[in-house]
Short mmCIF file of C-alpha atoms and ligand atoms in Angstrom, two decimals:
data_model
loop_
_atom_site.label_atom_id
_atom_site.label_comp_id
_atom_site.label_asym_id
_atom_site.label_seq_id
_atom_site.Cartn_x
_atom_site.Cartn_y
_atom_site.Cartn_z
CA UNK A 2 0.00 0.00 0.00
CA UNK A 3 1.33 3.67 -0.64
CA UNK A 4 1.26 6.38 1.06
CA UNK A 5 -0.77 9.45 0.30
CA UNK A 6 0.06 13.32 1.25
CA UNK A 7 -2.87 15.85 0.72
CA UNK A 8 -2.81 19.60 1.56
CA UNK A 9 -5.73 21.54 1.78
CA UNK A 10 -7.82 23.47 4.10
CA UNK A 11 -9.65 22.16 7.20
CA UNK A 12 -12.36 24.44 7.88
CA UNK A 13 -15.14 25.37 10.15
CA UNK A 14 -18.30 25.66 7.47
CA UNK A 15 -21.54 27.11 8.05
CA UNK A 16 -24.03 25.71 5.57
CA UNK A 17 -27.62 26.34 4.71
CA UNK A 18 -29.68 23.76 2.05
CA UNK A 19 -33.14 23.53 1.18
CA UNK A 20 -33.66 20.66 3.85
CA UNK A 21 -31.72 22.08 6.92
CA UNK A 22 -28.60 24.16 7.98
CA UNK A 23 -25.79 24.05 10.05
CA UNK A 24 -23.12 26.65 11.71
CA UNK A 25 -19.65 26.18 12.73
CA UNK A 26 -19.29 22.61 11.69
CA UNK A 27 -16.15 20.50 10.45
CA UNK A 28 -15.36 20.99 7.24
CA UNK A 29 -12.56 21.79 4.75
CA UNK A 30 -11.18 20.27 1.67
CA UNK A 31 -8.45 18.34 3.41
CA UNK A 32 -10.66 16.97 6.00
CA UNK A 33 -13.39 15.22 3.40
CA UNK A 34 -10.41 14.49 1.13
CA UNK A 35 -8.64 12.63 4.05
CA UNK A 36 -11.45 11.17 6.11
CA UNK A 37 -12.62 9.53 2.50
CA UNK A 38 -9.52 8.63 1.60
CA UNK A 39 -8.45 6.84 5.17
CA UNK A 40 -11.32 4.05 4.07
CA UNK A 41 -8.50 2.70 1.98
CA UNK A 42 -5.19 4.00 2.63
CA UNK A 43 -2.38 5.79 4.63
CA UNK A 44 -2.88 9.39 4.69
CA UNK A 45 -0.70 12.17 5.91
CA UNK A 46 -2.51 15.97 6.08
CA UNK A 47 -0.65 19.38 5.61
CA UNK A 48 -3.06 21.75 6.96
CA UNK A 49 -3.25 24.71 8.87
CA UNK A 50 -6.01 25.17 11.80
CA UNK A 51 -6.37 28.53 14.12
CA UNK A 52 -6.26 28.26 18.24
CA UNK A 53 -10.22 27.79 18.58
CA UNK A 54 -10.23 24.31 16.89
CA UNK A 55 -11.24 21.64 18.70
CA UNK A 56 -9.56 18.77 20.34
CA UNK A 57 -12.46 16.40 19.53
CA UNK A 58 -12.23 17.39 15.42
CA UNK A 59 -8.29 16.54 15.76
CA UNK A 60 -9.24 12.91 17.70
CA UNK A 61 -11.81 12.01 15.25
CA UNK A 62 -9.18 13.16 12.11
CA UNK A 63 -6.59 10.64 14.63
CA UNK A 64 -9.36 8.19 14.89
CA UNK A 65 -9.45 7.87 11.27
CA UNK A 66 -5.59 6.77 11.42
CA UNK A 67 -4.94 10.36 9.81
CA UNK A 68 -1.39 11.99 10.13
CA UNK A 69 -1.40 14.99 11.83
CA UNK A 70 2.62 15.65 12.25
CA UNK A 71 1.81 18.14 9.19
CA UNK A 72 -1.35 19.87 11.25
CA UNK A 73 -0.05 23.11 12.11
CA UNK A 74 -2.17 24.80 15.11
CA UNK A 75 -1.41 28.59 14.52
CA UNK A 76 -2.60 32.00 16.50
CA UNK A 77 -5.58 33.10 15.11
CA UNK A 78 -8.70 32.20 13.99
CA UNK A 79 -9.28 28.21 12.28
CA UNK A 80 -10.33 29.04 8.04
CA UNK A 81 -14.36 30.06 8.05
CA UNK A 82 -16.47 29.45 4.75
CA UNK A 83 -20.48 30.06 4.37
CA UNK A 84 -22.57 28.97 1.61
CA UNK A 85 -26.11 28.45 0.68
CA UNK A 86 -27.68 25.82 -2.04
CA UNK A 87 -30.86 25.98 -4.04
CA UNK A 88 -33.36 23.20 -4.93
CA UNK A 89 -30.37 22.73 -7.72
CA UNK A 90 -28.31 21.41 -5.36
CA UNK A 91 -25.24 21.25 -7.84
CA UNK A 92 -23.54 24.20 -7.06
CA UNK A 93 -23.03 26.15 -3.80
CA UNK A 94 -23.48 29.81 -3.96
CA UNK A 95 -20.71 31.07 -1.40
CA UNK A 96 -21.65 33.70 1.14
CA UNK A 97 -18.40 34.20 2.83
CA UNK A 98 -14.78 33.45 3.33
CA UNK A 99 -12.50 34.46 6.31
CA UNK A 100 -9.27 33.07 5.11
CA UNK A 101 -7.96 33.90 8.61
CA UNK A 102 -4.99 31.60 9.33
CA UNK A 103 -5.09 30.06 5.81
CA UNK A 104 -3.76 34.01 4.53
CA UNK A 105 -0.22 33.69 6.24
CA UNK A 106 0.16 29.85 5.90
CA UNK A 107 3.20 28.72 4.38
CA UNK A 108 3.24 24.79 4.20
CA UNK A 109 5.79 22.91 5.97
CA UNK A 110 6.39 19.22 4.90
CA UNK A 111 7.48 17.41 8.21
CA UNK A 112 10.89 14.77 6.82
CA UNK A 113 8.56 12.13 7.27
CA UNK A 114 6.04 13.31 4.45
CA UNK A 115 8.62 14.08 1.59
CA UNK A 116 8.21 10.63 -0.49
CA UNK A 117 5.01 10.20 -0.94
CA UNK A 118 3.52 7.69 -3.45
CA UNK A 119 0.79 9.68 -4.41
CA UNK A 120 0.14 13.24 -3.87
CA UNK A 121 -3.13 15.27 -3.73
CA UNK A 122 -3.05 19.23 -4.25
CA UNK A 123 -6.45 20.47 -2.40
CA UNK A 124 -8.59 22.82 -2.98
CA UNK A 125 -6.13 25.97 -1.44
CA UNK A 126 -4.00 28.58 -2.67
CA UNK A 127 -2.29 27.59 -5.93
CA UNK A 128 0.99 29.41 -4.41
CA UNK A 129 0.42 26.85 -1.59
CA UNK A 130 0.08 23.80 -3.68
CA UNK A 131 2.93 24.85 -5.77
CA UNK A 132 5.07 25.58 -2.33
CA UNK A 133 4.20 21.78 -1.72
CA UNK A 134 5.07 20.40 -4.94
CA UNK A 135 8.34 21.89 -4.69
CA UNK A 136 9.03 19.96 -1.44
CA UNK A 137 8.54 16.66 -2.28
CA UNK A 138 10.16 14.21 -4.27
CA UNK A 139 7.61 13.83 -7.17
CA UNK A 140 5.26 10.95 -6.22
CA UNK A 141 3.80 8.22 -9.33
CA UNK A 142 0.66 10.55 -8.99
CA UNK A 143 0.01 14.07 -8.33
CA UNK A 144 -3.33 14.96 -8.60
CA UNK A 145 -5.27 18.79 -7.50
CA UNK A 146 -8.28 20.17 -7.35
CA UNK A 147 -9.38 23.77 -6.99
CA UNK A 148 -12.62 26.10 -6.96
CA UNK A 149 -13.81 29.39 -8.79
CA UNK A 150 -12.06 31.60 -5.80
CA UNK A 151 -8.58 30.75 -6.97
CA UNK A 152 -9.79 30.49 -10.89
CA UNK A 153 -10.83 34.08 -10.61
CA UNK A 154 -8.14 35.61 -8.37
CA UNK A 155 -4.81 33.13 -8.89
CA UNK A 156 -5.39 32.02 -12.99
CA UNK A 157 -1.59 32.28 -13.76
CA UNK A 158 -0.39 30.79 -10.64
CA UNK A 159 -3.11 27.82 -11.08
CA UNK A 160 -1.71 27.11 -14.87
CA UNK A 161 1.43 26.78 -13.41
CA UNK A 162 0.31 24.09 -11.25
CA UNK A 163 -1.41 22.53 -13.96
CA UNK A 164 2.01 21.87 -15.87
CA UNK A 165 3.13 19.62 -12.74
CA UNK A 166 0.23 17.97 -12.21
CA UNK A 167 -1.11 14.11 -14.09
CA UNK A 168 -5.18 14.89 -13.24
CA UNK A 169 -7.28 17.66 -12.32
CA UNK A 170 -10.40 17.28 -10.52
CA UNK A 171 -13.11 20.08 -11.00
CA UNK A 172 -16.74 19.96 -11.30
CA UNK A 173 -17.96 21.61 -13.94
CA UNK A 174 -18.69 25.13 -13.72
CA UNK A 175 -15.32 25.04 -12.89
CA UNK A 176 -13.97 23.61 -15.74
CA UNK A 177 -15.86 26.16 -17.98
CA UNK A 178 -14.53 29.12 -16.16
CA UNK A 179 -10.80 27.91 -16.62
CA UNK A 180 -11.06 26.48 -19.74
CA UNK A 181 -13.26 29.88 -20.83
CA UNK A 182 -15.62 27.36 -23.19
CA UNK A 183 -19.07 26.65 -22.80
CA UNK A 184 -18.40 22.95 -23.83
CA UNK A 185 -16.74 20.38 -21.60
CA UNK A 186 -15.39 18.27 -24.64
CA UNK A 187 -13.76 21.75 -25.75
CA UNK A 188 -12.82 22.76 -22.10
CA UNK A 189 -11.10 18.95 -21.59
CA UNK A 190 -9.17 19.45 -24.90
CA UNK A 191 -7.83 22.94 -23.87
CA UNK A 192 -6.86 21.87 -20.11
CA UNK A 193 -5.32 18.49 -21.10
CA UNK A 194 -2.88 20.87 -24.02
CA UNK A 195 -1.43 22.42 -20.70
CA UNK A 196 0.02 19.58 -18.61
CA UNK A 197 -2.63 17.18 -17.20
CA UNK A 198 -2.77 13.98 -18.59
CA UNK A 199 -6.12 13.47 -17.14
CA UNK A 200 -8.99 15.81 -16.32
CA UNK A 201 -12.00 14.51 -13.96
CA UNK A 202 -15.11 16.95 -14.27
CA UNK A 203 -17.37 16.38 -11.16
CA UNK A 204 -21.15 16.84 -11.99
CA UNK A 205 -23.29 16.48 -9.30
CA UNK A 206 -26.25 14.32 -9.52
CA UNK A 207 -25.13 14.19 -12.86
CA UNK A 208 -21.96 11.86 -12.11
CA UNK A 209 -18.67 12.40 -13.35
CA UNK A 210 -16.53 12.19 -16.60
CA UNK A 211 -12.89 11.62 -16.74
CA UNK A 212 -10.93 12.67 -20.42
CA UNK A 213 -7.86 11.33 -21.31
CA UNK A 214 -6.05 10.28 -24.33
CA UNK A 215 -7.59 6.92 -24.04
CA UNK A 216 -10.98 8.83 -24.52
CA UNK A 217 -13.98 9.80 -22.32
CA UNK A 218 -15.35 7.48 -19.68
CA UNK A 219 -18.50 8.64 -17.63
CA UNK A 220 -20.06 7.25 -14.84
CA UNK A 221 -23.71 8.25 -12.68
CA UNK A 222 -24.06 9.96 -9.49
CA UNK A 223 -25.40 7.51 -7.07
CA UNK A 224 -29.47 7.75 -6.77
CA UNK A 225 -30.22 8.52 -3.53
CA UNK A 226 -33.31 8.78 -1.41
CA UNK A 227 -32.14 12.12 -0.01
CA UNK A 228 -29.71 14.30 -0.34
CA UNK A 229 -29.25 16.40 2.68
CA UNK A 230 -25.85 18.62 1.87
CA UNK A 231 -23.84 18.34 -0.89
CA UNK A 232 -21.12 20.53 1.08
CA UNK A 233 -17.33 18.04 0.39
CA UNK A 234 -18.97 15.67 -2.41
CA UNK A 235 -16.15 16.61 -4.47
CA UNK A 236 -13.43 15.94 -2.09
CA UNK A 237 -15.03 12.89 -0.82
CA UNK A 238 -14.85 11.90 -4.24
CA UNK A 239 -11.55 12.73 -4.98
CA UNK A 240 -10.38 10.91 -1.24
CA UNK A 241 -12.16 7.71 -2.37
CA UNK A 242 -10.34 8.57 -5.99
CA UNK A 243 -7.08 8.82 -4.82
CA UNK A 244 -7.26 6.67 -1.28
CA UNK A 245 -8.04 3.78 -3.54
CA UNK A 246 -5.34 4.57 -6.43
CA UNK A 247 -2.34 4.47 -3.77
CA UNK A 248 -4.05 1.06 -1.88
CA UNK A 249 -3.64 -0.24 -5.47
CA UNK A 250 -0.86 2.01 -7.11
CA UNK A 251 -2.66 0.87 -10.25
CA UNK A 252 -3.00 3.61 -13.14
CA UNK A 253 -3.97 1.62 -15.71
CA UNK A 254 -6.99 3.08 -17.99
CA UNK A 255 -9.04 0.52 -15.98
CA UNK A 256 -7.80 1.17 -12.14
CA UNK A 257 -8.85 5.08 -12.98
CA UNK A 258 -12.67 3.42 -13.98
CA UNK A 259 -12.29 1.35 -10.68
CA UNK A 260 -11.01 4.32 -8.66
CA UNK A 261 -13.70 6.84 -10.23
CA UNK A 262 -16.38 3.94 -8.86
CA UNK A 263 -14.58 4.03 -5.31
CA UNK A 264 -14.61 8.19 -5.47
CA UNK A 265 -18.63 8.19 -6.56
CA UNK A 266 -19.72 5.75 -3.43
CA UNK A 267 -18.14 7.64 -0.56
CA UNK A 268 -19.19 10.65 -2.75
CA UNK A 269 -22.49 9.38 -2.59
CA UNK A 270 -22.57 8.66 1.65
CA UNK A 271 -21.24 12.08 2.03
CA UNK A 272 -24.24 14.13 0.77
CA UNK A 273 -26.98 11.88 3.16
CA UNK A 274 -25.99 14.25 6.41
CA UNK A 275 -24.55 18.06 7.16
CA UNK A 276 -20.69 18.32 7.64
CA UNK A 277 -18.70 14.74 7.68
CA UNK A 278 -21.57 13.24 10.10
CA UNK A 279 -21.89 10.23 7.70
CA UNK A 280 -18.57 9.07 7.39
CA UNK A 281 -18.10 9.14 10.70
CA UNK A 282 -20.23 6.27 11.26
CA UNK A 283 -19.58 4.94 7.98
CA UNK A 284 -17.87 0.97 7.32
CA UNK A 285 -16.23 -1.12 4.84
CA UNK A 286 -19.28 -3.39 4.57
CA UNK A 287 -21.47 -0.33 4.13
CA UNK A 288 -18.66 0.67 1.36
CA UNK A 289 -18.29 -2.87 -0.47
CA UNK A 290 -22.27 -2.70 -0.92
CA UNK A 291 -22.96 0.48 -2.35
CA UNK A 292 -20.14 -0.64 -4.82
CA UNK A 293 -22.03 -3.62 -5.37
CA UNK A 294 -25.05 -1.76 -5.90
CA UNK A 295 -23.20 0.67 -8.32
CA UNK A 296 -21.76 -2.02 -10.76
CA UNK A 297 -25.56 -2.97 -11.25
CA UNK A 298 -26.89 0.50 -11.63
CA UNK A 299 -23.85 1.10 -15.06
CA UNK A 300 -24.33 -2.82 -15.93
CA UNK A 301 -25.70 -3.78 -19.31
CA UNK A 302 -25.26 -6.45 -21.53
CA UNK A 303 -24.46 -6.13 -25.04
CA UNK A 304 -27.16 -8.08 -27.12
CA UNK A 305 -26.61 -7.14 -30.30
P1 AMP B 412 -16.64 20.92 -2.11
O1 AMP B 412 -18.07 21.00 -1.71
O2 AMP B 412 -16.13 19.53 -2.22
O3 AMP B 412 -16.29 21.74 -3.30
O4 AMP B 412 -15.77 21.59 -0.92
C1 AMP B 412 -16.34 22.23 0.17
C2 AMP B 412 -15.27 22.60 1.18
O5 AMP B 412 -14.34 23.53 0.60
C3 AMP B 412 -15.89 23.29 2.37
O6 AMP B 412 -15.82 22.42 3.48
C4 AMP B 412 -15.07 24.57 2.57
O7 AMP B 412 -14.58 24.69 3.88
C5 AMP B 412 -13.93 24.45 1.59
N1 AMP B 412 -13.64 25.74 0.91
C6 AMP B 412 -14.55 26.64 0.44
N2 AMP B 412 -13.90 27.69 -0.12
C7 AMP B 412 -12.57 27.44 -0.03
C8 AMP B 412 -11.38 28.17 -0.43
N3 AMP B 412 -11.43 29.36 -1.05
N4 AMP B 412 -10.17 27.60 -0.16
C9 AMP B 412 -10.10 26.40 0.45
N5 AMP B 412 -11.17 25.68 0.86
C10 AMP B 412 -12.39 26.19 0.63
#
């Protein structure tokens, strides 16, 4: 099994959906990424948190067999973000953003962390994730992920990372800001002519495609019952992507399919409660069936 090194934010989120709301709650790229990906492998976290966080968020990260040596705990306040959804629960509409100790952060990668087999750039400054990539040997896989915040106000900085990186994971509006197209297929071919080898666009309910020279593969959002916040469905997905691609250290055109399956389950789990308050009761078995479930929801036989 390898070991996997993410950076990214860890976060107190106040959220507000069409079927309930919650303030001050655990959240942060880093800490879905991780917590998904610590289903399947080892993960270390580079991540920055103010004096008012919480002992019991940094036992339940430890509880998940998470890595804090690269936690820093800095004076100051712990990064704040407050959004809102619609009934279109695709995309959240932000309301606020108090960088706080994120602003003065400067990553430090503890001796331990600096060979990692795979490597995830959350969803943070691109300065940041560059500052990482430049401290570690490079890892079989480097993957990254950002949002519309650093699109808009870091664009050069964020194509820089993009030469470094093998796959980008975005969800779609996204991917049409950076790639300035209205069309996905046109947005993949512009993003993959500037360094990633691989581009996943996250979708929503409307699943996920991955574009690569191999071609397009696409796969469903899970149908669920209810959907209570769909606050960390992307890094969820991208932890379950990337937790399952250094268990296996396979990158074969078919481990990606596998991994994308993995990513879309624990994807799926995250949106049924507020904050991370499903995988934290979340198992294997529950895991292994909703996979199970999956490969019969994309299953058909070819009769002709
Ligand atoms: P997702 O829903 O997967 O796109 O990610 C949601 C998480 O991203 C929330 O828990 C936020 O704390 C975090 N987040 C929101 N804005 C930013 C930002 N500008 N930089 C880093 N993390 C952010």
């Amino acid at each position: 099994m390898g070991n996997l090194l993410v950076v990214g934010s860890v976060a107190f989120d106040s959220v507000r959906t069409p079927f309930g709301e919650a303030s001050n709650v655990l959240g942060g790229s880093a800490t879905y990424f991780s917590t998904s990906a610590s289903f399947f492998t080892d993960v270390n976290l580079i991540a920055v948190v103010g004096e008012d966080f919480p002992n019991e968020h940094l036992d339940f990260l430890r509880s998940r067999g998470i890595n804090l040596d690269g936690l820093e705990q800095r004076p100051g306040k712990t990064f704040r973000w407050r959004g809102e959804y619609s009934y279109q629960l695709n995309e959240a509409q932000t309301l606020e953003t108090h960088l706080n100790v994120l602003e003065t952060f400067r990553p430090k990668i503890p001796a331990s962390y600096t060979t990692p087999s795979a490597l995830f750039l959350g969803n943070i400054d691109p300065e940041l994730q560059l500052d990482v990539l430049n401290q570690v040997k490079r890892p079989s896989i480097v993957a990254c992920d950002t949002m519309n915040f650093w699109i808009e106000g870091k664009r050069d900085a964020l194509w820089k990372v993009l030469e470094h990186i093998d796959i980008l994971v975005i969800n779609d509006g996204e991917a049409r800001a950076l790639g300035d197209d209205a069309n996905l297929v046109q947005v993949a071919k512009r993003i993959l002519s500037r360094g990633p080898k691989t581009l996943i666009i996250k979708r929503g309910e409307y699943g996920v495609l991955m574009f690569h020279q191999q071609g397009i593969f696409g796969a469903p959002a899970y149908p669920l019952e209810a959907v209570k916040d769909p606050t960390g469905a992307g890094d969820t997905f991208a932890g379950g992507f990337m937790g399952y691609l250094s268990a296996t250290e396979n990158y074969s055109e078919a481990g990606l399919r596998q991994a994308i399956i993995f990513g879309s389950v624990m994807a799926s789990f995250n949106v049924e409660e507020f904050s991370l308050d499903r995988l934290r009761h979340l198992t294997r078995e529950d895991i292994d069936e909703r996979y199970t479930s999956f490969k019969h929801l994309t299953h058909f036989e070819d009769l002709s």
